[in-house]
Coordinates of C-alpha atoms and ligand atoms in Angstrom, one line a residue:
M15 CA 41.5 -296.6 -131.9
Y16 CA 38.6 -298.0 -130.0
S17 CA 41.4 -298.3 -127.4
D18 CA 41.5 -294.6 -127.2
F19 CA 37.5 -294.4 -127.4
I20 CA 37.0 -296.6 -124.1
K21 CA 40.2 -294.9 -122.3
G22 CA 38.2 -291.5 -123.0
L23 CA 35.0 -292.8 -121.4
I24 CA 37.0 -294.5 -118.7
D25 CA 38.1 -290.6 -118.1
V26 CA 34.6 -289.1 -117.6
L27 CA 33.1 -291.9 -115.7
G28 CA 36.0 -293.6 -114.0
S29 CA 36.3 -297.7 -114.3
D30 CA 33.4 -298.7 -112.5
G31 CA 31.6 -296.1 -115.0
V32 CA 32.2 -298.6 -118.1
L33 CA 31.3 -302.1 -118.1
Q34 CA 33.5 -304.0 -120.8
H35 CA 33.6 -307.6 -119.7
P36 CA 31.2 -310.2 -122.1
T37 CA 29.3 -311.7 -119.0
E38 CA 28.6 -308.0 -117.2
L39 CA 27.8 -306.8 -120.9
E40 CA 25.3 -309.6 -121.1
P41 CA 21.8 -308.7 -119.7
Y42 CA 21.8 -305.3 -121.9
L43 CA 22.2 -307.2 -124.9
T44 CA 19.2 -308.8 -125.4
D45 CA 15.5 -307.4 -124.8
W46 CA 13.0 -308.6 -122.1
R47 CA 11.2 -311.6 -124.7
A48 CA 15.0 -312.6 -125.7
I49 CA 14.1 -312.0 -129.4
F50 CA 16.8 -310.0 -130.3
K51 CA 20.4 -310.2 -129.7
G52 CA 23.2 -307.9 -130.0
Q53 CA 26.8 -306.8 -129.3
A54 CA 28.6 -303.8 -127.6
L55 CA 32.2 -302.2 -126.7
A56 CA 31.0 -301.1 -124.2
V57 CA 27.9 -300.4 -121.4
V58 CA 28.2 -297.2 -119.6
F59 CA 26.6 -295.3 -116.8
P60 CA 26.9 -291.7 -116.9
K61 CA 25.4 -290.0 -113.2
T62 CA 24.8 -286.0 -114.7
S63 CA 23.2 -285.2 -118.0
S64 CA 27.0 -283.2 -118.3
E65 CA 28.5 -286.7 -118.2
V66 CA 26.2 -287.8 -121.1
Q67 CA 26.6 -284.8 -123.3
T68 CA 30.5 -285.5 -122.6
I69 CA 30.0 -289.6 -123.9
V70 CA 27.6 -287.8 -127.1
Q71 CA 31.2 -285.9 -127.7
L72 CA 33.2 -288.5 -127.9
C73 CA 30.9 -290.9 -129.6
Q74 CA 30.5 -288.4 -132.0
E75 CA 34.3 -287.5 -132.2
F76 CA 34.7 -291.9 -132.9
A77 CA 31.8 -292.3 -134.6
I78 CA 30.0 -294.7 -132.4
A79 CA 26.4 -294.9 -132.3
I80 CA 24.9 -294.9 -129.2
V81 CA 21.6 -297.2 -127.6
P82 CA 19.5 -296.0 -125.0
Q83 CA 18.5 -298.2 -121.9
G84 CA 16.8 -297.4 -119.0
G85 CA 15.2 -300.7 -117.5
N86 CA 15.3 -302.6 -121.0
T87 CA 11.5 -303.9 -120.6
N88 CA 10.5 -302.6 -123.8
L89 CA 8.2 -305.6 -125.9
T90 CA 10.4 -304.3 -130.0
G91 CA 13.7 -304.8 -129.4
S92 CA 14.3 -301.0 -129.3
A93 CA 16.9 -300.8 -126.4
T94 CA 19.3 -303.5 -128.0
P95 CA 22.2 -303.0 -130.1
E96 CA 23.3 -304.1 -133.2
K97 CA 25.0 -306.9 -134.1
T98 CA 28.0 -305.1 -135.2
G99 CA 29.9 -304.9 -132.1
Q100 CA 30.3 -301.3 -132.4
Q101 CA 27.6 -299.5 -130.3
I102 CA 27.8 -298.7 -126.5
V103 CA 24.6 -298.9 -125.0
L104 CA 24.3 -296.0 -122.5
S105 CA 22.2 -296.8 -119.0
T106 CA 20.3 -294.1 -117.8
K107 CA 20.1 -296.3 -114.1
R108 CA 22.8 -294.2 -112.2
M109 CA 20.3 -291.1 -113.2
N110 CA 17.9 -291.5 -110.5
K111 CA 17.6 -288.9 -108.3
I112 CA 14.6 -286.3 -108.0
R113 CA 16.0 -283.2 -108.3
S114 CA 13.0 -281.4 -106.9
I115 CA 9.1 -281.0 -106.1
D116 CA 6.6 -277.9 -106.4
L117 CA 4.2 -278.6 -104.6
E118 CA 2.2 -275.1 -105.6
N119 CA 3.1 -276.2 -109.4
Q120 CA 2.3 -280.1 -108.6
T121 CA 5.1 -281.3 -110.6
M122 CA 7.9 -283.0 -110.0
V123 CA 11.5 -282.8 -112.1
V124 CA 12.7 -286.1 -112.5
E125 CA 15.7 -287.7 -113.6
A126 CA 15.6 -290.1 -117.0
G127 CA 16.3 -293.7 -114.5
C128 CA 14.4 -293.1 -111.9
I129 CA 11.9 -296.3 -112.1
L130 CA 8.9 -295.8 -112.3
Q131 CA 7.7 -297.1 -108.9
T132 CA 9.8 -294.7 -107.1
I133 CA 7.8 -292.0 -108.4
Q134 CA 4.9 -293.5 -107.7
E135 CA 5.9 -294.0 -104.7
K136 CA 7.0 -290.3 -103.4
A137 CA 3.8 -289.0 -105.1
A138 CA 1.9 -291.0 -102.5
Q139 CA 3.9 -289.7 -100.1
L140 CA 3.2 -286.5 -100.8
G141 CA -0.4 -287.4 -100.7
L142 CA -0.6 -287.2 -105.1
L143 CA -0.7 -289.5 -107.7
F144 CA 1.4 -290.5 -110.3
P145 CA -1.1 -292.1 -112.4
L146 CA 1.1 -294.3 -115.0
S147 CA 0.9 -297.6 -114.2
L148 CA 1.7 -300.6 -115.9
A149 CA 3.3 -304.8 -115.4
A150 CA 6.8 -303.5 -115.6
E151 CA 6.5 -300.5 -113.4
G152 CA 8.7 -302.1 -110.4
S153 CA 11.6 -302.1 -113.3
C154 CA 10.8 -299.7 -116.3
T155 CA 12.4 -295.9 -116.4
I156 CA 10.5 -292.8 -116.8
G157 CA 13.3 -291.8 -119.7
G158 CA 11.9 -295.2 -121.3
N159 CA 8.5 -294.3 -120.2
L160 CA 9.1 -291.3 -122.1
A161 CA 10.9 -292.5 -125.0
T162 CA 8.3 -295.0 -125.6
N163 CA 5.4 -292.8 -124.9
A164 CA 4.4 -295.7 -122.7
G165 CA 0.3 -296.5 -122.0
G166 CA -0.8 -298.8 -119.2
I167 CA -3.7 -299.0 -117.5
N168 CA -4.9 -295.7 -116.7
V169 CA -5.1 -293.7 -120.4
L170 CA -8.7 -293.5 -120.2
R171 CA -8.6 -291.3 -117.2
Y172 CA -4.7 -289.7 -117.9
G173 CA -3.7 -290.0 -120.8
N174 CA -0.6 -291.5 -122.2
T175 CA 3.0 -290.7 -120.5
R176 CA 3.2 -287.6 -123.0
D177 CA 0.4 -285.8 -121.3
L178 CA 1.8 -286.3 -117.7
C179 CA 4.8 -284.9 -118.8
L180 CA 5.5 -280.4 -118.9
G181 CA 8.8 -280.3 -119.5
I182 CA 12.2 -282.7 -120.9
E183 CA 15.7 -282.0 -120.8
A184 CA 17.8 -283.9 -123.1
V185 CA 21.2 -284.2 -124.8
T186 CA 20.9 -283.5 -128.8
A187 CA 23.1 -286.1 -131.1
G188 CA 24.9 -282.9 -131.8
G189 CA 25.7 -283.1 -128.5
E190 CA 23.9 -279.9 -127.1
V191 CA 21.6 -279.4 -123.7
L192 CA 17.9 -278.6 -124.5
D193 CA 17.1 -277.8 -121.3
G194 CA 13.7 -277.9 -121.7
L195 CA 13.0 -278.0 -117.6
R196 CA 9.4 -276.0 -117.3
G197 CA 6.2 -276.6 -115.8
L198 CA 4.3 -274.7 -118.0
R199 CA 0.7 -276.1 -118.7
K200 CA 0.6 -273.6 -121.7
D201 CA 3.5 -272.9 -124.0
N202 CA 2.7 -272.2 -127.8
T203 CA 6.6 -270.7 -129.0
G204 CA 7.4 -272.6 -132.1
Y205 CA 8.0 -276.4 -133.1
D206 CA 7.0 -279.0 -129.9
L207 CA 10.1 -280.2 -129.6
R208 CA 8.9 -282.2 -126.2
N209 CA 6.9 -283.8 -128.3
L210 CA 9.4 -284.8 -130.9
I211 CA 11.1 -286.3 -128.7
I212 CA 8.8 -287.8 -126.7
G213 CA 8.2 -291.6 -128.6
S214 CA 11.2 -291.4 -130.5
E215 CA 12.4 -294.4 -128.8
G216 CA 15.5 -292.8 -128.3
T217 CA 16.8 -292.2 -131.9
L218 CA 16.3 -288.2 -131.9
A219 CA 17.8 -287.1 -128.3
I220 CA 18.9 -288.9 -125.3
I221 CA 16.2 -287.9 -122.1
T222 CA 18.0 -286.8 -119.4
A223 CA 15.5 -285.7 -117.1
A224 CA 11.7 -284.7 -117.4
V225 CA 9.4 -282.1 -115.1
I226 CA 5.9 -284.9 -114.4
K227 CA 2.3 -284.2 -113.5
L228 CA 0.9 -284.8 -109.9
F229 CA -2.3 -284.8 -109.6
P230 CA -4.8 -285.5 -106.6
A231 CA -4.6 -288.9 -105.1
P232 CA -7.8 -290.6 -104.4
V233 CA -9.2 -291.0 -100.8
S234 CA -10.3 -294.9 -102.2
R235 CA -10.4 -297.2 -105.2
C236 CA -13.1 -299.4 -106.4
A237 CA -12.6 -302.1 -109.0
A238 CA -14.8 -304.4 -110.2
Y239 CA -14.6 -308.1 -112.2
I240 CA -17.6 -308.2 -114.9
A241 CA -18.2 -311.7 -116.4
V242 CA -19.6 -310.9 -120.1
N243 CA -20.3 -313.4 -122.5
D244 CA -21.9 -310.8 -125.6
Y245 CA -19.4 -308.7 -127.0
S246 CA -22.0 -306.0 -128.0
V247 CA -22.8 -305.5 -124.5
I248 CA -18.9 -304.5 -123.6
V249 CA -19.2 -301.0 -125.3
K250 CA -22.7 -300.2 -123.9
L251 CA -21.3 -300.9 -120.4
L252 CA -18.3 -298.7 -121.3
H253 CA -20.7 -296.1 -122.4
A254 CA -23.2 -296.8 -119.0
L255 CA -20.1 -296.0 -116.5
Q256 CA -18.0 -292.9 -118.8
K257 CA -21.9 -291.3 -118.4
K258 CA -22.2 -291.8 -114.6
A259 CA -18.7 -292.0 -113.6
A260 CA -17.1 -289.7 -115.8
N261 CA -13.9 -288.9 -114.3
E262 CA -13.8 -291.8 -112.2
L263 CA -13.8 -294.7 -114.4
C264 CA -10.2 -295.3 -114.5
A265 CA -9.7 -298.4 -116.0
F266 CA -11.6 -300.3 -118.5
E267 CA -9.4 -303.6 -119.2
I268 CA -11.1 -306.8 -121.0
M269 CA -9.3 -310.6 -120.7
S270 CA -10.1 -312.8 -122.6
K271 CA -11.5 -316.6 -121.6
E272 CA -8.1 -317.7 -123.3
S273 CA -5.9 -315.6 -122.1
L274 CA -7.6 -316.3 -118.5
D275 CA -7.1 -319.8 -118.8
L276 CA -3.2 -319.7 -119.8
T277 CA -2.7 -317.5 -116.9
Q278 CA -4.5 -319.7 -114.3
S279 CA -2.7 -322.6 -115.4
H280 CA 0.4 -321.7 -115.3
F281 CA -0.2 -319.0 -112.2
P282 CA -2.8 -321.0 -110.3
Q283 CA -2.4 -318.9 -107.4
F284 CA -4.5 -315.8 -109.0
S285 CA -7.3 -318.7 -110.4
H286 CA -11.4 -317.6 -110.0
P287 CA -14.1 -319.0 -110.5
I288 CA -15.5 -316.0 -112.1
F289 CA -13.2 -316.4 -115.2
N290 CA -14.5 -319.5 -116.7
Q291 CA -18.1 -318.1 -116.6
S292 CA -17.7 -316.3 -120.1
E293 CA -15.9 -315.2 -123.0
Y294 CA -14.7 -311.9 -121.5
T295 CA -13.9 -310.8 -118.1
L296 CA -14.0 -307.1 -117.7
L297 CA -11.4 -305.1 -115.1
I298 CA -12.5 -302.1 -114.1
E299 CA -11.5 -299.8 -111.6
L300 CA -12.6 -296.2 -110.3
A301 CA -11.2 -294.2 -108.2
E302 CA -13.1 -291.9 -105.4
F303 CA -12.2 -288.7 -104.7
D304 CA -14.7 -287.8 -102.3
Q305 CA -15.2 -289.6 -99.0
H306 CA -18.8 -289.8 -99.5
S307 CA -18.0 -290.9 -103.0
I308 CA -20.4 -293.9 -104.3
A309 CA -18.3 -295.4 -106.7
H310 CA -19.4 -298.8 -105.0
Q311 CA -22.7 -298.1 -105.1
L312 CA -22.9 -296.1 -108.7
L313 CA -21.5 -299.5 -109.9
E314 CA -23.6 -301.8 -108.3
D315 CA -26.8 -299.8 -110.1
V316 CA -25.9 -299.6 -113.5
L317 CA -24.3 -303.3 -113.0
S318 CA -27.7 -304.5 -111.5
T319 CA -29.8 -304.5 -113.9
D320 CA -27.6 -306.4 -117.0
L321 CA -27.3 -308.8 -114.0
E322 CA -30.9 -309.1 -113.7
K323 CA -31.5 -309.2 -117.8
G324 CA -28.7 -311.5 -117.5
T325 CA -26.8 -309.4 -120.5
I326 CA -23.6 -309.8 -118.0
Q327 CA -23.0 -313.2 -116.6
D328 CA -21.4 -312.1 -112.9
V329 CA -20.2 -309.4 -111.0
L330 CA -17.7 -309.3 -108.0
I331 CA -16.5 -306.2 -106.6
A332 CA -13.7 -306.0 -105.0
T333 CA -14.0 -304.6 -100.8
S334 CA -10.6 -303.6 -99.7
L335 CA -7.8 -301.9 -101.2
T336 CA -6.1 -305.4 -100.4
Q337 CA -8.8 -306.9 -102.5
V338 CA -8.4 -304.3 -105.3
K339 CA -4.9 -304.7 -105.9
Q340 CA -5.6 -308.6 -105.9
F341 CA -7.9 -308.2 -108.6
W342 CA -5.2 -306.6 -110.7
A343 CA -2.9 -309.5 -110.0
I344 CA -4.0 -312.3 -112.8
R345 CA -4.0 -308.8 -115.6
E346 CA -0.7 -308.2 -114.6
H347 CA 0.1 -311.7 -114.9
I348 CA -0.9 -312.8 -118.9
T349 CA 2.7 -311.2 -120.2
L350 CA 4.7 -313.8 -118.0
A351 CA 2.6 -316.8 -118.6
Q352 CA 2.9 -315.5 -122.0
A353 CA 6.5 -315.5 -121.9
K354 CA 6.6 -319.2 -120.6
E355 CA 5.4 -320.6 -123.2
L356 CA 7.0 -321.7 -127.3
G357 CA 7.2 -318.6 -128.7
N358 CA 4.7 -316.0 -129.1
I359 CA 3.7 -312.8 -131.5
K360 CA 2.6 -309.7 -130.0
F361 CA 0.1 -307.2 -132.1
D362 CA 0.0 -304.4 -129.8
I363 CA -2.5 -302.5 -131.5
S364 CA -6.0 -300.1 -131.5
F365 CA -8.9 -299.4 -133.1
E366 CA -12.1 -296.9 -132.7
I367 CA -13.9 -298.6 -130.5
S368 CA -16.6 -299.0 -132.9
K369 CA -14.4 -301.0 -134.8
I370 CA -12.7 -303.6 -132.2
G371 CA -15.4 -305.9 -132.5
P372 CA -15.3 -306.4 -136.2
F373 CA -11.6 -306.8 -136.1
I374 CA -11.5 -309.4 -133.0
Q375 CA -14.5 -311.5 -135.2
S376 CA -13.2 -311.5 -138.5
T377 CA -9.1 -311.7 -138.3
S378 CA -10.3 -314.6 -135.3
Q379 CA -12.1 -316.3 -138.0
L380 CA -9.4 -315.6 -140.7
L381 CA -6.9 -317.3 -138.4
I382 CA -8.6 -320.3 -136.7
A383 CA -8.8 -321.0 -140.5
R384 CA -5.2 -320.9 -141.8
Y385 CA -3.6 -322.1 -138.7
P386 CA -5.8 -324.9 -137.0
G387 CA -5.3 -324.5 -132.9
I388 CA -3.4 -321.3 -132.9
R389 CA -4.6 -319.7 -129.8
I390 CA -5.5 -316.0 -129.6
I391 CA -4.4 -314.8 -126.1
N392 CA -6.4 -311.2 -126.5
F393 CA -7.1 -309.1 -123.6
G394 CA -6.0 -305.4 -123.3
H395 CA -7.2 -301.7 -122.5
F396 CA -10.6 -301.4 -123.4
G397 CA -11.2 -298.3 -123.1
D398 CA -9.1 -296.4 -124.6
G399 CA -9.1 -298.9 -127.9
N400 CA -6.0 -300.7 -127.5
L401 CA -5.6 -304.7 -128.0
H402 CA -2.8 -306.9 -126.8
F403 CA -3.8 -308.7 -129.9
N404 CA -1.3 -311.7 -129.0
L405 CA -0.5 -315.6 -130.5
C406 CA 0.4 -318.7 -129.1
P407 CA 1.2 -321.6 -131.4
P408 CA -1.1 -324.6 -131.3
I409 CA -0.7 -327.4 -128.2
G410 CA 1.7 -330.0 -129.6
V411 CA 3.4 -328.4 -132.5
D412 CA 6.8 -328.3 -133.2
Q413 CA 9.1 -325.3 -131.2
N414 CA 9.7 -324.1 -134.8
Y415 CA 5.8 -323.7 -135.8
F416 CA 6.5 -319.9 -135.0
T417 CA 9.4 -319.8 -137.0
H418 CA 7.7 -320.8 -140.3
H419 CA 4.8 -318.9 -140.4
E420 CA 5.0 -315.9 -138.4
E421 CA 5.2 -314.0 -141.8
S422 CA 2.5 -314.9 -143.0
I423 CA 0.6 -314.9 -139.8
S424 CA 1.9 -311.0 -139.4
A425 CA 0.9 -309.8 -143.2
L426 CA -2.5 -311.4 -142.2
V427 CA -3.3 -309.6 -139.2
Y428 CA -1.5 -306.3 -140.2
D429 CA -3.9 -306.1 -143.5
Q430 CA -6.5 -306.6 -141.1
I431 CA -5.8 -303.2 -139.4
S432 CA -5.6 -301.7 -142.1
L433 CA -8.7 -302.9 -143.4
F434 CA -10.1 -301.5 -139.8
N435 CA -8.5 -298.0 -139.8
G436 CA -6.4 -299.4 -136.8
S437 CA -2.8 -298.4 -135.5
I438 CA 0.1 -301.6 -135.6
S439 CA 1.5 -299.7 -132.5
A440 CA -1.0 -298.4 -130.1
E441 CA 1.4 -298.1 -127.0
H442 CA 4.5 -300.3 -127.3
G443 CA 6.6 -298.5 -130.3
I444 CA 7.7 -299.5 -133.6
G445 CA 11.7 -300.7 -132.0
Q446 CA 12.9 -303.2 -134.1
L447 CA 10.1 -305.8 -134.5
K448 CA 7.4 -303.3 -136.7
R449 CA 10.3 -301.6 -138.2
D450 CA 9.5 -303.0 -141.7
Y451 CA 5.9 -302.5 -141.6
L452 CA 5.8 -298.7 -140.4
A453 CA 6.6 -297.6 -143.9
K454 CA 3.7 -298.9 -145.4
H455 CA 1.7 -298.4 -142.3
R456 CA 2.5 -294.9 -142.3
G457 CA 2.1 -294.3 -145.7
N458 CA 5.2 -292.6 -148.2
T459 CA 4.7 -289.1 -147.1
A460 CA 4.9 -289.3 -143.1
Y461 CA 7.4 -291.8 -143.6
Q462 CA 9.5 -290.1 -145.7
M463 CA 8.8 -286.6 -143.6
M464 CA 9.9 -289.0 -140.1
Q465 CA 13.1 -289.7 -142.5
E466 CA 14.1 -285.9 -142.8
I467 CA 13.6 -285.4 -139.3
K468 CA 16.1 -287.8 -138.6
K469 CA 18.7 -286.9 -141.1
T470 CA 18.3 -283.5 -139.5
L471 CA 18.9 -284.1 -136.2
D472 CA 21.6 -286.9 -136.0
P473 CA 22.7 -286.5 -139.6
K474 CA 25.7 -289.3 -138.4
Q475 CA 23.2 -291.9 -137.0
L476 CA 24.3 -292.0 -133.9
L477 CA 21.2 -292.1 -131.6
N478 CA 20.1 -295.8 -131.8
P479 CA 20.4 -296.5 -135.2
H480 CA 18.3 -298.6 -137.6
K481 CA 15.4 -298.5 -134.6
V482 CA 12.0 -297.1 -135.8
L483 CA 13.1 -296.4 -139.5
R484 CA 14.9 -298.6 -141.8
Ligands
FAD49 P1 13.7 -299.6 -122.0 O1 13.1 -300.7 -122.7 O2 15.3 -299.4 -121.5 O3 14.0 -298.9 -123.4 C1 12.7 -298.6 -124.4 C2 13.1 -297.3 -125.6 O4 13.5 -296.2 -125.1 C3 14.0 -297.7 -126.6 O5 13.8 -297.6 -127.7 C4 15.6 -296.9 -125.9 O6 16.5 -296.2 -127.0 C5 15.0 -296.0 -124.9 N1 15.3 -294.7 -124.2 C6 15.6 -295.8 -122.6 N2 15.7 -294.6 -121.9 C7 16.2 -293.3 -122.4 C8 16.0 -292.2 -122.7 N3 16.5 -291.7 -121.2 N4 16.3 -291.4 -123.3 C9 15.8 -291.6 -124.6 N5 15.7 -292.6 -125.1 C10 15.7 -293.5 -124.3 N6 4.7 -300.6 -122.1 C11 3.2 -299.9 -121.9 O7 3.0 -298.8 -123.0 N7 1.9 -300.3 -121.5 C12 2.0 -301.2 -120.7 O8 0.7 -301.4 -120.2 C13 3.2 -302.0 -120.8 N8 3.6 -303.5 -119.8 C14 4.3 -303.8 -119.7 C15 4.4 -305.5 -118.7 C16 5.6 -305.7 -118.9 C17 5.9 -307.4 -118.1 C18 6.6 -305.6 -119.8 C19 7.6 -306.9 -120.1 C20 6.9 -304.3 -120.8 C21 5.3 -303.9 -120.9 N9 5.1 -302.3 -121.6 C22 4.2 -302.0 -121.7 C23 6.3 -302.2 -121.9 C24 7.7 -301.3 -121.4 O9 7.4 -301.3 -120.2 C25 7.6 -299.9 -122.1 O10 7.4 -299.8 -122.8 C26 8.4 -299.5 -120.6 O11 8.0 -297.9 -120.7 C27 9.7 -299.0 -121.0 O12 10.5 -298.7 -120.2 P2 12.5 -298.9 -119.9 O13 12.7 -297.9 -119.0 O14 12.5 -300.3 -119.7 O15 12.7 -298.4 -121.9
2HG50 C1 0.2 -305.0 -120.6 O1 -1.1 -304.4 -121.1 C2 1.5 -304.8 -121.8 O2 0.1 -306.0 -119.9 C3 2.0 -305.9 -122.3 O3 1.0 -303.6 -122.5 C4 0.7 -306.4 -124.0 O4 2.1 -308.4 -123.1 C5 1.4 -307.7 -124.1 O5 1.5 -307.9 -125.4
ZN51 ZN1 -0.8 -302.6 -122.7

């Protein structure tokens, strides 16, 4: 039976569009952190939406499940097939064309496999901006960004991926093409299917293309490091900057001293004395849209009084675009530094801004009391309430430390998230990693509604089964 199925795939895609050899399959069978491992009958590489449609129809006929995969940079095991070996991975790598650009509408139609950085560069060539930005931008795809509703560093100003997309084209589990490639900014015509599919992690449809929004490019960028000891000052600074800089404030990131110490130890080339001066270093960025913009001056005005009063410990303002980019390097390497440690647990969580401080304080105390020496690698997108409250094992413990403790640590942190009314996944999604916590987190009614949606749109469980929902 499988040989007929594989033959069918090769008939559609040619033999170079269907990988079967175990060594060729290997990179597609594990996630970026190498936590989840699966098996697959094959990895397939369609080039067009109609090829995707034919593959889905073939999978229906043979009852083979499909795991969509873009750049495979997700942090939740969402694009890794199960261990059964009876699924296929559908890679969008070859669906990487920019189909069209509408300068008057400020939109671009891109195929799902377009690399995010390629889209950013194309927009820049046009003198425009596609503002989605994250450290994996050199390898993640717009299809994966949409399927996870990725966040990144500019959410404060431009919103999540969902907010950057006006229309999608997708292939349903029934093998139909949902043609929603329209760049309309207003369209209240029944249920919002685009927004249902965005963020559904490949479980409801395979996204094949999207209409994305472009924005005026800033004429320049201004970034600053701010060293702060007193947590309460951080919220005040955010408000002061939002009031003065309004839409120019694009990023407001927080990095704890422990996260910076770890990153400097693995990547000493990004060390800077300012990181050693305080409990937190903020990295903020303002975009300047006017030649005569005063972002630099504005930053100095807002920060100089705090500096004089001693409420902030130090400030460093980047003076060139090269320096702005250098400022971001350490922030972009925190995840890579943590990957070099013996295990890590990630909590990608969000809170109302007012609850972030109390959560950090109370949860850190509980963790340190119960797991002496545990390292809290706390950083993230403070401006939009998203913390990456990650953990590394205490120095010197044996390598199975987290195997023994992950469950109890997760229970503790998830209880705390619930106590402070936060979310267990701000931007990375659910995948396999958080699947077993979703029902409790969202409650019975929401969970059942999600199950009903899945059953209706994918009754045969063909699309990324057992991800997101149990
Ligand atoms: P994949 O990992 O291939 O897939 C992710 C999910 O989308 C899977 O469920 C998959 O089945 C589904 N999928 C992929 N393509 C399609 C499609 N065409 N149709 C339907 N479903 C599809 N995330 C953030 O939100 N913010 C960050 O700041 C951020 N920073 C990161 C930094 C690093 C160093 C790394 C490694 C990851 C980071 N991520 C971040 C996570 C990840 O990069 C994003 O989630 C990204 O959007 C995933 O895109 P991808 O193409 O790699 O998707
Ligand atoms: C980031 O903001 C990413 O850099 C990754 O979302 C966070 O490593 C992480 O947990
Ligand atoms: Zn993030």
